[in-house]
PDB file of C-alpha atoms in Angstrom:
ATOM      1  CA  UNK A   1      14.923  18.148 -11.656  1.00 80.00           C
ATOM      2  CA  UNK A   2      12.178  15.556 -11.065  1.00 90.00           C
ATOM      3  CA  UNK A   3      11.646  14.273  -7.541  1.00 93.00           C
ATOM      4  CA  UNK A   4       9.588  11.087  -7.204  1.00 95.00           C
ATOM      5  CA  UNK A   5       7.667  10.171  -4.051  1.00 96.00           C
ATOM      6  CA  UNK A   6       6.082   6.731  -3.970  1.00 97.00           C
ATOM      7  CA  UNK A   7       3.134   6.537  -1.581  1.00 96.00           C
ATOM      8  CA  UNK A   8       1.592   3.538  -3.324  1.00 96.00           C
ATOM      9  CA  UNK A   9       1.080   0.384  -1.293  1.00 94.00           C
ATOM     10  CA  UNK A  10       2.694  -1.824  -3.961  1.00 91.00           C
ATOM     11  CA  UNK A  11       5.735   0.398  -4.457  1.00 94.00           C
ATOM     12  CA  UNK A  12       5.128   1.107  -8.142  1.00 93.00           C
ATOM     13  CA  UNK A  13       8.225   3.308  -8.279  1.00 94.00           C
ATOM     14  CA  UNK A  14      10.605   1.031  -6.402  1.00 90.00           C
ATOM     15  CA  UNK A  15       9.603  -1.974  -8.502  1.00 93.00           C
ATOM     16  CA  UNK A  16      10.002  -0.007 -11.773  1.00 95.00           C
ATOM     17  CA  UNK A  17      12.643   2.536 -10.743  1.00 94.00           C
ATOM     18  CA  UNK A  18      15.015   2.132 -13.692  1.00 95.00           C
ATOM     19  CA  UNK A  19      12.265   2.458 -16.296  1.00 95.00           C
ATOM     20  CA  UNK A  20      10.585   5.423 -14.584  1.00 95.00           C
ATOM     21  CA  UNK A  21      13.916   7.192 -13.972  1.00 94.00           C
ATOM     22  CA  UNK A  22      14.923   6.721 -17.614  1.00 95.00           C
ATOM     23  CA  UNK A  23      11.572   8.137 -18.708  1.00 94.00           C
ATOM     24  CA  UNK A  24      11.733  11.156 -16.380  1.00 93.00           C
ATOM     25  CA  UNK A  25      15.385  11.856 -17.289  1.00 92.00           C
ATOM     26  CA  UNK A  26      14.531  11.723 -20.987  1.00 93.00           C
ATOM     27  CA  UNK A  27      11.499  13.967 -20.452  1.00 92.00           C
ATOM     28  CA  UNK A  28      13.332  16.606 -18.432  1.00 90.00           C
ATOM     29  CA  UNK A  29      16.109  16.827 -21.045  1.00 91.00           C
ATOM     30  CA  UNK A  30      13.887  16.840 -24.114  1.00 93.00           C
ATOM     31  CA  UNK A  31      11.091  19.016 -22.761  1.00 90.00           C
ATOM     32  CA  UNK A  32      13.661  21.476 -21.395  1.00 86.00           C
ATOM     33  CA  UNK A  33      12.172  22.097 -17.943  1.00 85.00           C
ATOM     34  CA  UNK A  34      13.046  25.429 -16.394  1.00 85.00           C
ATOM     35  CA  UNK A  35      11.737  24.519 -12.929  1.00 91.00           C
ATOM     36  CA  UNK A  36      11.757  21.352 -10.802  1.00 94.00           C
ATOM     37  CA  UNK A  37       8.685  19.152 -10.454  1.00 96.00           C
ATOM     38  CA  UNK A  38       7.601  16.595  -7.877  1.00 97.00           C
ATOM     39  CA  UNK A  39       5.799  13.415  -8.892  1.00 97.00           C
ATOM     40  CA  UNK A  40       3.776  11.475  -6.330  1.00 98.00           C
ATOM     41  CA  UNK A  41       2.436   7.971  -6.953  1.00 98.00           C
ATOM     42  CA  UNK A  42      -0.689   7.438  -4.874  1.00 97.00           C
ATOM     43  CA  UNK A  43      -3.314   4.754  -4.280  1.00 97.00           C
ATOM     44  CA  UNK A  44      -7.018   5.563  -4.199  1.00 97.00           C
ATOM     45  CA  UNK A  45      -9.283   2.516  -4.041  1.00 96.00           C
ATOM     46  CA  UNK A  46     -12.538   4.511  -4.340  1.00 96.00           C
ATOM     47  CA  UNK A  47     -11.255   6.453  -7.346  1.00 95.00           C
ATOM     48  CA  UNK A  48     -10.161   3.194  -9.005  1.00 96.00           C
ATOM     49  CA  UNK A  49     -13.725   1.840  -8.784  1.00 96.00           C
ATOM     50  CA  UNK A  50     -15.004   4.746 -10.887  1.00 96.00           C
ATOM     51  CA  UNK A  51     -14.584   4.049 -14.647  1.00 93.00           C
ATOM     52  CA  UNK A  52     -14.241   7.819 -15.165  1.00 95.00           C
ATOM     53  CA  UNK A  53     -12.123   8.428 -12.067  1.00 95.00           C
ATOM     54  CA  UNK A  54      -9.157  10.767 -11.952  1.00 97.00           C
ATOM     55  CA  UNK A  55      -5.953   9.281 -13.374  1.00 97.00           C
ATOM     56  CA  UNK A  56      -3.619  12.164 -12.543  1.00 98.00           C
ATOM     57  CA  UNK A  57      -3.436  15.905 -12.039  1.00 97.00           C
ATOM     58  CA  UNK A  58      -0.912  18.728 -12.014  1.00 98.00           C
ATOM     59  CA  UNK A  59      -0.859  21.517  -9.428  1.00 98.00           C
ATOM     60  CA  UNK A  60       0.926  24.559 -10.920  1.00 97.00           C
ATOM     61  CA  UNK A  61       0.998  26.329  -7.538  1.00 97.00           C
ATOM     62  CA  UNK A  62       3.532  23.871  -6.116  1.00 97.00           C
ATOM     63  CA  UNK A  63       4.759  22.160  -9.326  1.00 97.00           C
ATOM     64  CA  UNK A  64       3.432  18.784  -8.202  1.00 98.00           C
ATOM     65  CA  UNK A  65       2.046  15.912 -10.262  1.00 98.00           C
ATOM     66  CA  UNK A  66      -0.103  13.300  -8.566  1.00 98.00           C
ATOM     67  CA  UNK A  67      -0.542   9.982 -10.366  1.00 98.00           C
ATOM     68  CA  UNK A  68      -3.195   7.532  -9.153  1.00 98.00           C
ATOM     69  CA  UNK A  69      -1.880   3.990  -9.631  1.00 97.00           C
ATOM     70  CA  UNK A  70      -4.484   1.626  -8.133  1.00 97.00           C
ATOM     71  CA  UNK A  71      -5.419  -1.052 -10.665  1.00 95.00           C
ATOM     72  CA  UNK A  72      -3.473   0.544 -13.521  1.00 96.00           C
ATOM     73  CA  UNK A  73      -0.859  -0.898 -15.871  1.00 95.00           C
ATOM     74  CA  UNK A  74       2.562   0.762 -15.861  1.00 96.00           C
ATOM     75  CA  UNK A  75       2.150   1.860 -19.510  1.00 96.00           C
ATOM     76  CA  UNK A  76      -1.008   3.733 -18.597  1.00 97.00           C
ATOM     77  CA  UNK A  77       0.690   5.304 -15.568  1.00 97.00           C
ATOM     78  CA  UNK A  78       3.549   6.526 -17.786  1.00 97.00           C
ATOM     79  CA  UNK A  79       1.054   7.980 -20.287  1.00 97.00           C
ATOM     80  CA  UNK A  80      -0.546   9.930 -17.438  1.00 98.00           C
ATOM     81  CA  UNK A  81       2.864  11.100 -16.263  1.00 97.00           C
ATOM     82  CA  UNK A  82       3.756  12.226 -19.781  1.00 96.00           C
ATOM     83  CA  UNK A  83       0.502  14.159 -20.099  1.00 97.00           C
ATOM     84  CA  UNK A  84       1.006  15.936 -16.771  1.00 97.00           C
ATOM     85  CA  UNK A  85       4.642  16.776 -17.592  1.00 96.00           C
ATOM     86  CA  UNK A  86       3.374  18.714 -20.612  1.00 95.00           C
ATOM     87  CA  UNK A  87       1.258  20.816 -18.247  1.00 95.00           C
ATOM     88  CA  UNK A  88       4.410  21.469 -16.217  1.00 95.00           C
ATOM     89  CA  UNK A  89       6.274  22.709 -19.288  1.00 92.00           C
TER      90      UNK A  89
END
C-alpha cells in the first residue's frame, strides 16, 4: 500500500529499510488507508541551508509524499513521514 522511492544520494531508505518498512507497515494498518501512497526520499542542498526550509509535503492529486532528507536525522525524517501520512488519510 506504500511504495517507497529513494532518490537520496546517501540511500536513506536502503540503509534503514527494515525500520522504515516496519513504520510504514504499522502506519498503513493502524491508520486504515483506503488508497495507496508513494513516498519519495529526496536531497535538496539549497533547501537544507534554509533553517525554515521545507521538510516534506503531500500531493493529494497523485497521493505522493516527498520527504527532504539532506542533513536530517532519521527520527526527524520519520516524524515528517508520519505527519504527511496523516494528510493522506
